[in-house]
mmCIF file of C-alpha atoms and ligand atoms in Angstrom:
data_model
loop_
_atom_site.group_PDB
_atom_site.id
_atom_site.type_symbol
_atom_site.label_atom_id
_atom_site.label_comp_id
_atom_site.label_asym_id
_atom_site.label_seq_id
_atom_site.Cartn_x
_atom_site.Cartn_y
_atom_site.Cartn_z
ATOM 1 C CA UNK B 1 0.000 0.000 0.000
ATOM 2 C CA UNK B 2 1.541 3.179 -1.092
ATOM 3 C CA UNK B 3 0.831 7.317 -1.606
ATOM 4 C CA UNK B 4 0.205 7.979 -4.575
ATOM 5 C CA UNK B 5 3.114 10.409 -4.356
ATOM 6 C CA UNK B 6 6.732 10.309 -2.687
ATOM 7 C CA UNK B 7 7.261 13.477 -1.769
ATOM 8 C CA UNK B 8 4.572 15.476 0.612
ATOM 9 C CA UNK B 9 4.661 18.963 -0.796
ATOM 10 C CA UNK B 10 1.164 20.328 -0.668
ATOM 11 C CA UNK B 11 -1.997 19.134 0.011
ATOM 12 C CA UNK B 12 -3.255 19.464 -3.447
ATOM 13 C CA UNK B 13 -1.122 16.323 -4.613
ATOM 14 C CA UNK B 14 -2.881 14.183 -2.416
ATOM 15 C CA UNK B 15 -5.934 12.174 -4.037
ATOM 16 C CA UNK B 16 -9.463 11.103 -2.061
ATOM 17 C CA UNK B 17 -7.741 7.510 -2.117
ATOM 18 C CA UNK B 18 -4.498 8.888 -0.698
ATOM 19 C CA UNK B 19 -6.364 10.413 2.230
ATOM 20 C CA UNK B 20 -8.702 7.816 2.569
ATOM 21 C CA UNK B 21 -5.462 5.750 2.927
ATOM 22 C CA UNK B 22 -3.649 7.638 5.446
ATOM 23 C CA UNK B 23 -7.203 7.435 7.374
ATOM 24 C CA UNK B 24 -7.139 3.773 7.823
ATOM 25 C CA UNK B 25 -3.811 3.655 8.649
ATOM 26 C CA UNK B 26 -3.891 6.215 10.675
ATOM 27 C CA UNK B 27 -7.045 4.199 13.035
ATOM 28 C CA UNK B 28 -4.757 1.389 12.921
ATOM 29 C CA UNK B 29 -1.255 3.169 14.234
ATOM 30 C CA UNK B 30 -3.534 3.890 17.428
ATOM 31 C CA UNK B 31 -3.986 0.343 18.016
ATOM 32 C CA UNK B 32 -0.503 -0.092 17.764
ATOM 33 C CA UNK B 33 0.332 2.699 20.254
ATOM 34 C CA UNK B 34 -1.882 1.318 22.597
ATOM 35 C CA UNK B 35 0.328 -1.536 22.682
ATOM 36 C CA UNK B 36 3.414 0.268 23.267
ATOM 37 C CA UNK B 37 4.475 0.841 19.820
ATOM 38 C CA UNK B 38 6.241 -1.704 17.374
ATOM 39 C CA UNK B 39 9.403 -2.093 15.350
ATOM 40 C CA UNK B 40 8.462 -1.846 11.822
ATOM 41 C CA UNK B 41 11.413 1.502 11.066
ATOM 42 C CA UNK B 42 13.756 -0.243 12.906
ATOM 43 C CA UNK B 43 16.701 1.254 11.793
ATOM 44 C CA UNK B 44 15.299 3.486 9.649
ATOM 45 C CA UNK B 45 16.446 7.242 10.455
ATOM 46 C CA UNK B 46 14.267 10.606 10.393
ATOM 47 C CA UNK B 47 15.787 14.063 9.885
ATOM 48 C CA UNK B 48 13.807 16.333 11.692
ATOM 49 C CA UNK B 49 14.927 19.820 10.252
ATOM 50 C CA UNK B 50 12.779 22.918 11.469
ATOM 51 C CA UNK B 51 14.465 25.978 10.530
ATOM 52 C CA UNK B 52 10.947 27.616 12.125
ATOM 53 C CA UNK B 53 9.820 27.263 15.961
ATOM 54 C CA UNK B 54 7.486 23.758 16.299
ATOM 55 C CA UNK B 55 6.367 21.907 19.223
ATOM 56 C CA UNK B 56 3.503 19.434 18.272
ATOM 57 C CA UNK B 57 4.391 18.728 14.587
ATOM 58 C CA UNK B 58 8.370 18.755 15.684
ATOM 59 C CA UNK B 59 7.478 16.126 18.646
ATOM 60 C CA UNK B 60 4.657 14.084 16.648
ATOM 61 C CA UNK B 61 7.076 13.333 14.135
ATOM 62 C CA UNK B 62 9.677 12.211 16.439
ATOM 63 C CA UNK B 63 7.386 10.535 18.839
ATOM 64 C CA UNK B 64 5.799 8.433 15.496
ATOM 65 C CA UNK B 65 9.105 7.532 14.566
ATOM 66 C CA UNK B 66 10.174 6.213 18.039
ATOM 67 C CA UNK B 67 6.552 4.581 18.652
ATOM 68 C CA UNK B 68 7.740 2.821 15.100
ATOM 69 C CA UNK B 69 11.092 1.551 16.470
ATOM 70 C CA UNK B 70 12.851 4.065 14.407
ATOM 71 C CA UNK B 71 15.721 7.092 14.845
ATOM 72 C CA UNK B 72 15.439 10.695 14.944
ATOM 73 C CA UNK B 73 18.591 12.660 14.148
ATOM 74 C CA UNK B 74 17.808 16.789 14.611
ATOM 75 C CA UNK B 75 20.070 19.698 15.432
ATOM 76 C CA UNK B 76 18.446 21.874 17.801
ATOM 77 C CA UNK B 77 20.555 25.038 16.634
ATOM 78 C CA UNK B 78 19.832 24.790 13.038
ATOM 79 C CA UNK B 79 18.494 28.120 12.786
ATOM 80 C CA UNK B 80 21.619 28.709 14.526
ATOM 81 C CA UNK B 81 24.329 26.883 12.173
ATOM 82 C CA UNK B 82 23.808 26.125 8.073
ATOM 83 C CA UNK B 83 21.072 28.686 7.806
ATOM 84 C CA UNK B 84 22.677 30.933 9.683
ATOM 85 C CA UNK B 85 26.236 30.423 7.903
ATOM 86 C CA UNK B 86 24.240 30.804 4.702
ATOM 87 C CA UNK B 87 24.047 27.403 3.220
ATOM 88 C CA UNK B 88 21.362 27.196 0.688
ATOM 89 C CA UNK B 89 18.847 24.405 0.814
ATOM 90 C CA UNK B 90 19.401 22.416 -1.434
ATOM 91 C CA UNK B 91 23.055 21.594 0.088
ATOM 92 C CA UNK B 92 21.641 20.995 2.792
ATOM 93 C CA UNK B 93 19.385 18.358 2.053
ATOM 94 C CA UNK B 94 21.844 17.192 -0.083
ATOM 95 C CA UNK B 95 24.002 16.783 2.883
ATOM 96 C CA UNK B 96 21.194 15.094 5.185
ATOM 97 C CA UNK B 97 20.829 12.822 2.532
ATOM 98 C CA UNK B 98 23.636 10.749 3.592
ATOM 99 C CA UNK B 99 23.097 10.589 6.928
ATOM 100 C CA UNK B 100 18.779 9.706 6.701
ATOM 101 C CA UNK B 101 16.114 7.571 5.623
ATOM 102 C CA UNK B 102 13.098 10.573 5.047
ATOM 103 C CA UNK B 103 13.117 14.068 5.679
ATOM 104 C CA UNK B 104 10.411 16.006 7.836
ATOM 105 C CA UNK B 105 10.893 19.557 7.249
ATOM 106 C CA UNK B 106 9.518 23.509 8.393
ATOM 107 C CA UNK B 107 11.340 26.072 6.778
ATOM 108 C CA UNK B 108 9.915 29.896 6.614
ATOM 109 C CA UNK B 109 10.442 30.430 3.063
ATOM 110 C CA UNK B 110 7.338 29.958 0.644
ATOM 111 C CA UNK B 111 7.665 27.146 -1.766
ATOM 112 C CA UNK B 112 11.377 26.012 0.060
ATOM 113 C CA UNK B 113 9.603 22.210 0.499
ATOM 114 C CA UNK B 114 9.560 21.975 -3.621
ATOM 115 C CA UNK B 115 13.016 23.087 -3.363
ATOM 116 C CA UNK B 116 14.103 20.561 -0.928
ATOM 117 C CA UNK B 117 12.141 17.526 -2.579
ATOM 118 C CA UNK B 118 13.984 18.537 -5.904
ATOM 119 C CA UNK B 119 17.223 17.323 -4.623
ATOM 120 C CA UNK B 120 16.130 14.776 -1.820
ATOM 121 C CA UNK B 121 16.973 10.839 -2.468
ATOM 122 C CA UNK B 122 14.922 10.076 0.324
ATOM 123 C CA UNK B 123 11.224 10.685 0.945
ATOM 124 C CA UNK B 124 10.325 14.522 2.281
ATOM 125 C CA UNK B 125 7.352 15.989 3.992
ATOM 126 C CA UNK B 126 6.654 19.694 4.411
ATOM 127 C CA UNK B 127 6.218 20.302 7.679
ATOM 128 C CA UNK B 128 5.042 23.735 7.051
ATOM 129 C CA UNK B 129 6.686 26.547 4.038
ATOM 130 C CA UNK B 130 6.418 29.858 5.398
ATOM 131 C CA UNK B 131 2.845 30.713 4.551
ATOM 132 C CA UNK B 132 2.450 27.921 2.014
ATOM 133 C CA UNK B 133 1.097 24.496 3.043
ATOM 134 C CA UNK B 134 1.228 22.039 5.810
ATOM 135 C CA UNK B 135 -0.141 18.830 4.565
ATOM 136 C CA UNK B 136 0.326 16.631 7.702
ATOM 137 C CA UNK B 137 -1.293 18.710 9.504
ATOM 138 C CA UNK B 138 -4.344 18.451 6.907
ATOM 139 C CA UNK B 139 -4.208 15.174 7.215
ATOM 140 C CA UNK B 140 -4.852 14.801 10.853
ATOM 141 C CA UNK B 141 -7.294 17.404 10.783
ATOM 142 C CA UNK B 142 -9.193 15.525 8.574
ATOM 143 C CA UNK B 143 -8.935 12.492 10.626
ATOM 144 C CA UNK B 144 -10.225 14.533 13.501
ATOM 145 C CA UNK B 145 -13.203 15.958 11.348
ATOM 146 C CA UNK B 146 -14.172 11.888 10.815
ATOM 147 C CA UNK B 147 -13.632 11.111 14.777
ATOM 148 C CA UNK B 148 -15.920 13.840 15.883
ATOM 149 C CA UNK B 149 -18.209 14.125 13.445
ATOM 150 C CA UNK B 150 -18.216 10.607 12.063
ATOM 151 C CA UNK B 151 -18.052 11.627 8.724
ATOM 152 C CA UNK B 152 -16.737 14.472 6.602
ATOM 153 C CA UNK B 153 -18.809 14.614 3.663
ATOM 154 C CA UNK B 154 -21.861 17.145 3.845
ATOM 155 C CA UNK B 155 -19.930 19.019 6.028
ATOM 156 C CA UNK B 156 -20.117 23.212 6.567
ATOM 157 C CA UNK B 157 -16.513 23.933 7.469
ATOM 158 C CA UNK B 158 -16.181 27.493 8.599
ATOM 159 C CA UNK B 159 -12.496 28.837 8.996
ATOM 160 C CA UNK B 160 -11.732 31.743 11.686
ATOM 161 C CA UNK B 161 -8.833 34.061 11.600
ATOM 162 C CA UNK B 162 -5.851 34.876 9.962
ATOM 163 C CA UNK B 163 -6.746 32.795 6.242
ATOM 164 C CA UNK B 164 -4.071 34.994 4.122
ATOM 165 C CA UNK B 165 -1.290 33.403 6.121
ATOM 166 C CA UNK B 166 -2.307 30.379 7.750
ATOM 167 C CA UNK B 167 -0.743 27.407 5.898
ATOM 168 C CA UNK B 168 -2.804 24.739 7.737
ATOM 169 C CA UNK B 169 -6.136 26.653 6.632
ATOM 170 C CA UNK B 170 -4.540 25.972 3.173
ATOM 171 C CA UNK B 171 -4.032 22.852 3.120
ATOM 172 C CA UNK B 172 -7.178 21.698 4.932
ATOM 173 C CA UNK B 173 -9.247 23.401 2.068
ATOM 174 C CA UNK B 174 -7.602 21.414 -0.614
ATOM 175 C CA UNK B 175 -8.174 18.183 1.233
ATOM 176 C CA UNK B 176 -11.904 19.048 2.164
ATOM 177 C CA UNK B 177 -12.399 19.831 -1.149
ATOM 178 C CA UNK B 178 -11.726 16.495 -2.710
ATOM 179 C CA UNK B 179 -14.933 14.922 -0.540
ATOM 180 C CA UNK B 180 -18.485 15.262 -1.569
ATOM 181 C CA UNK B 181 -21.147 18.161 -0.435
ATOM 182 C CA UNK B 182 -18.473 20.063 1.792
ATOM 183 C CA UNK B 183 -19.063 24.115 1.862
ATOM 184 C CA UNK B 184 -16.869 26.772 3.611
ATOM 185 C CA UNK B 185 -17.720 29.693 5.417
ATOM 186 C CA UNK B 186 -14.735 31.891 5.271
ATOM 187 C CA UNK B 187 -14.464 34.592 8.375
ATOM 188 C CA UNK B 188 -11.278 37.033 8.429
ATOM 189 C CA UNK B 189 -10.603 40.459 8.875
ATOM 190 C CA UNK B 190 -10.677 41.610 5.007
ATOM 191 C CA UNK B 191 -6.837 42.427 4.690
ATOM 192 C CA UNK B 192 -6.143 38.562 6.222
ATOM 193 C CA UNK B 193 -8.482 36.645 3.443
ATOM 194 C CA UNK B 194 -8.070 33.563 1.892
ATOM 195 C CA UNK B 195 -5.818 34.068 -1.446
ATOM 196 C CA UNK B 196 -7.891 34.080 -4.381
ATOM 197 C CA UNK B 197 -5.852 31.248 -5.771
ATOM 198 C CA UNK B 198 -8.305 28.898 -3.354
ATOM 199 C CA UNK B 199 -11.611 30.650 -3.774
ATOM 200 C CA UNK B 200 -10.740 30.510 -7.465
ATOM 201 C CA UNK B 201 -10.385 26.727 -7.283
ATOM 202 C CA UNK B 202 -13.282 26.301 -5.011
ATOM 203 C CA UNK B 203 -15.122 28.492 -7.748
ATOM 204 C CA UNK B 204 -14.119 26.009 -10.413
ATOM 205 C CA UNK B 205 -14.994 22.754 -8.810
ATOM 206 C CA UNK B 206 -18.390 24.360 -7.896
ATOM 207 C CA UNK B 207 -17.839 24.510 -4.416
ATOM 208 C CA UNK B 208 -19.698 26.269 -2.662
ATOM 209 C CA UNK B 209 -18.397 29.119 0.185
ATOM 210 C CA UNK B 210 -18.856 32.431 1.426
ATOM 211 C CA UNK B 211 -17.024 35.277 3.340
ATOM 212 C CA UNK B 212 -17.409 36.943 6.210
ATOM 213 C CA UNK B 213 -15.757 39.402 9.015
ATOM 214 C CA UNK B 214 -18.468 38.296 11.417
ATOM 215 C CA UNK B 215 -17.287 35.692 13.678
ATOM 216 C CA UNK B 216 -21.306 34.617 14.407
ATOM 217 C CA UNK B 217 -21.348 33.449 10.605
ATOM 218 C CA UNK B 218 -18.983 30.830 11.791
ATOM 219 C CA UNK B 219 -21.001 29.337 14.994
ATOM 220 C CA UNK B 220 -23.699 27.929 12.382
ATOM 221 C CA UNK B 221 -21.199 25.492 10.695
ATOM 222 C CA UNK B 222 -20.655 21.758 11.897
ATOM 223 C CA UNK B 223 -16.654 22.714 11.679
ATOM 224 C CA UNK B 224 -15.003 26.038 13.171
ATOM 225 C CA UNK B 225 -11.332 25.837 12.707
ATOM 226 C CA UNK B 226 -10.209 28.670 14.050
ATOM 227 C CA UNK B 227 -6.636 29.912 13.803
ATOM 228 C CA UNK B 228 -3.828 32.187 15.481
ATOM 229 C CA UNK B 229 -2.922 35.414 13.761
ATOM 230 C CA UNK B 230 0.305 34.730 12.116
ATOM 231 C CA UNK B 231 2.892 37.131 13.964
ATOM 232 C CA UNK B 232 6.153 36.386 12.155
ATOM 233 C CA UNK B 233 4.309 36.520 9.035
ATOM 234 C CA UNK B 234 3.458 40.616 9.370
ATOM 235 C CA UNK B 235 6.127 43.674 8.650
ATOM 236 C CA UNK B 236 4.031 45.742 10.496
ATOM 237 C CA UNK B 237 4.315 44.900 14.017
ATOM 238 C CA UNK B 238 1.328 47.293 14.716
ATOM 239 C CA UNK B 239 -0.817 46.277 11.933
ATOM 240 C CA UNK B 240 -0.661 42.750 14.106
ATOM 241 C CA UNK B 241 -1.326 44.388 17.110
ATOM 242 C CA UNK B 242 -4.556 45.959 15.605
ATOM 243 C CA UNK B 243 -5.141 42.363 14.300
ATOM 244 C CA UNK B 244 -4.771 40.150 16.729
ATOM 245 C CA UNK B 245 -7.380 39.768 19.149
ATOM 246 C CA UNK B 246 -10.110 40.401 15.923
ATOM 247 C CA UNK B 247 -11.868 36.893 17.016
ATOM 248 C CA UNK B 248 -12.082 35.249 19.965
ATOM 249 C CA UNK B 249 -14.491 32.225 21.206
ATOM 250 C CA UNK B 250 -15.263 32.150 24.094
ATOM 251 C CA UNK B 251 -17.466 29.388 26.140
ATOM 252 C CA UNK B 252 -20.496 31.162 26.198
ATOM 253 C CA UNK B 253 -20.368 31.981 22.223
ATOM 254 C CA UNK B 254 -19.336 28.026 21.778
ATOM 255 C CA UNK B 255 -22.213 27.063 24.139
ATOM 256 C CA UNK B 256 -24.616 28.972 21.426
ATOM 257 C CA UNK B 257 -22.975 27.102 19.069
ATOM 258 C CA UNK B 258 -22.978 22.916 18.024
ATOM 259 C CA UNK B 259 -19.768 23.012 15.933
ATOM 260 C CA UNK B 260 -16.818 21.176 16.348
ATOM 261 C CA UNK B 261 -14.242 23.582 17.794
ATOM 262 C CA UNK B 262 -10.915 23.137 16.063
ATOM 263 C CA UNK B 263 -7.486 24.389 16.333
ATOM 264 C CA UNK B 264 -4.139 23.195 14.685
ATOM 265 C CA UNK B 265 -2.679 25.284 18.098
ATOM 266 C CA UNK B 266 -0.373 27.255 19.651
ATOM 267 C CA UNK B 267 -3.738 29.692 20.251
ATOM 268 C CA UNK B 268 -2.642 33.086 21.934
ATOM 269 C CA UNK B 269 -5.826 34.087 22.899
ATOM 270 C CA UNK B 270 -8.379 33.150 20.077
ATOM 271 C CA UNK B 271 -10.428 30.655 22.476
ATOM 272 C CA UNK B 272 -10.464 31.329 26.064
ATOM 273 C CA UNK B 273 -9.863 28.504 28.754
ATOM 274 C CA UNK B 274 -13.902 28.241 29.830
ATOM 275 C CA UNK B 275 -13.775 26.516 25.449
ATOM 276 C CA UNK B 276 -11.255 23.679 26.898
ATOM 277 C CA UNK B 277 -13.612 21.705 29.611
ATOM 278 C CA UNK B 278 -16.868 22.189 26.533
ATOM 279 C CA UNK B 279 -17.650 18.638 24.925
ATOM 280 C CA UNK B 280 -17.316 20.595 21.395
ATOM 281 C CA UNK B 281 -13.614 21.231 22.313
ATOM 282 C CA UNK B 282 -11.755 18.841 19.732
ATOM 283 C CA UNK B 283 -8.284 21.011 19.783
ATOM 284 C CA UNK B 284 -6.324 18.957 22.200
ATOM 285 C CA UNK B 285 -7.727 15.411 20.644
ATOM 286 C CA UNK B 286 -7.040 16.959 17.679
ATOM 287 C CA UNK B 287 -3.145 17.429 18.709
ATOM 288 C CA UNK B 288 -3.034 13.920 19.762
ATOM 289 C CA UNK B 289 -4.161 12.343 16.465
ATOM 290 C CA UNK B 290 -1.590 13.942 14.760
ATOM 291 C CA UNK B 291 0.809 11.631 16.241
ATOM 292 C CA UNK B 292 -1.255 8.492 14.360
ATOM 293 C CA UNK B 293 -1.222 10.229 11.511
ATOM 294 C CA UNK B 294 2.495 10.840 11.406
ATOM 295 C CA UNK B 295 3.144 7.404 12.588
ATOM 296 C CA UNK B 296 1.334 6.297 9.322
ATOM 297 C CA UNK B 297 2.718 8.676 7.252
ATOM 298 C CA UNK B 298 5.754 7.526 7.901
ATOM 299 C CA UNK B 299 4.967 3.886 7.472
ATOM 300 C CA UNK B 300 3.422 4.171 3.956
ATOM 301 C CA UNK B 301 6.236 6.830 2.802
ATOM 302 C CA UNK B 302 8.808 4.305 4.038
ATOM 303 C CA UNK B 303 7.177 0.982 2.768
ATOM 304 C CA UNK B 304 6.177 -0.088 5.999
ATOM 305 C CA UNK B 305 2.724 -1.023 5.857
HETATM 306 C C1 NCD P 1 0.493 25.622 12.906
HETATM 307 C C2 NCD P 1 1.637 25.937 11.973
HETATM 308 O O1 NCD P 1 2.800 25.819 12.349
HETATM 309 O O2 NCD P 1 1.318 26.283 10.851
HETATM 310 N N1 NCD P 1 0.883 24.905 14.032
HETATM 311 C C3 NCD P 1 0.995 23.552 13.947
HETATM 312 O O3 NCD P 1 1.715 23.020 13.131
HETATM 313 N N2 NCD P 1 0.235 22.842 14.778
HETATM 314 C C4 NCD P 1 -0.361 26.785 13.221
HETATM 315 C C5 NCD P 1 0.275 28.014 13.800
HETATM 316 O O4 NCD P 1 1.476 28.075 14.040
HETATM 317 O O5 NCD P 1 -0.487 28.957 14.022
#
């Protein structure tokens, strides 16, 4: 059983088989950490290069290689050493190469993941390209959309915050949009809207979606994925400022509200703490399966399955 691709770029290469894939596997791989894990990458190596801050898709992917019996090789000052010194990407990977057996990568630059896959031997996932994509983190949102809601077709997905810049909102729109009656609502301040590159593909596969700047457009849908404004993303530090607090949830707009509350996390402030203890709440389950999904990820990109 195999991806239909080798590389993980972007979301868009992905077919409804490939994700349909990754969601069986990705059921199964928490069976097998239940049981403590098992040895199928044994000696198989990860590079883990984020050239960008990361704490749940950094750790998932190192945890899902462990749980697999596998090796994680990182350097924990690499925005500190090659980067810094000036080394381009491609030597890099070049370099890691050598030394791995799949590449999971976060780099700030736009488009760097296509560079890197040019030149890799060895299987690569974007873990995140500046504002670009994120496709793991698609993935395991859509496996949390089919936990909590028990299915993802028919569904009104309504995305919340900053959709100009975040790359998981990206990528979750391209995979959404390959299943069958699924509509967005689309709520951002105007100058943080979704690029017209997606509303003009939504357009042509006559899907349907609207936009908003009113956060109550958002509490009708069976999905509200909302999202942090992206900081490092902004020149204008006070053009953030003015930005950032534009939505937030709180528990007694969620307890108005039936959707599934999403959030691919770190929030700073876009759902209070009265949202955690609410039943709708999916965030921190959500962070959990994305360890499954990694884990099968990286079974079925290294032949493992
Ligand atoms: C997201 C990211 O890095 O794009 N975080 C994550 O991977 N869970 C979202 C964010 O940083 O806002």
């Amino acid at each position: 059983m195999r991806l239909s691709c080798t590389n993980l770029i972007s979301a868009e290469q992905l077919t409804y088989e490939d994700t349909q894939l990754v969601m069986r596997i990705a059921a199964d791989m928490e069976k097998v950490c239940l049981g403590g894990g098992d040895d199928r990458l044994r000696k198989k190596i990860l590079a883990s290069l984020f050239y960008e801050p990361s704490t749940r898709t950094r750790l998932s992917f190192e945890s899902a290689m462990y749980r697999l019996g596998g090796e994680v090789i990182t350097s924990d000052g690499f925005q500190f050493s090659s980067l810094y010194k000036g080394e381009t990407i491609e030597d890099s990977i070049r370099m890691v190469c050598g030394y791995a057996d799949i590449i999971a990568m976060r780099h700030p630059q736009l488009g760097s993941a296509a560079v890197a896959a040019a030149v890799s031997d060895v299987p690569f996932i974007n873990a995140g390209d500046g504002p670009g994509q994120h496709p793991s983190q698609a993935l395991l949102d859509l496996f949390t959309i089919l936990r909590e809601r028990g299915s993802v077709e028919g569904a009104h997905v309504a995305f919340v915050g900053d959709l100009l810049y975040g790359r998981t909102v990206h990528s979750l729109c391209a995979l959404l949009s390959l299943y069958q009656g699924v509509r967005f609502t689309f709520v951002s301040p105007k100058e943080l809207a979704i690029p017209e590159k997606f509303t003009a593909s939504l357009r042509k596969n006559s899907i349907p979606f609207t936009e908003s700047n009113d956060i109550g457009d958002a509490l009708a849908a069976d999905i509200l994925y909302s999202t942090r404004i992206q900081k490092e993303r902004f020149a204008d530090e006070a053009e953030y400022d003015r930005l950032k607090h534009v939505y937030v949830l709180d528990a007694q707009k969620v307890s108005r509200s039936k959707a599934i509350i999403m959030h691919p996390l770190p929030r700073v402030g876009e759902i209070t703490t009265d949202v955690d203890s609410l039943p709708n709440a999916a965030y921190f389950r959500q962070a959990r399966n994305g360890l499954y999904v990694r884990m099968a990820l990286l079974a079925l990109m290294l032949d493992a399955v």
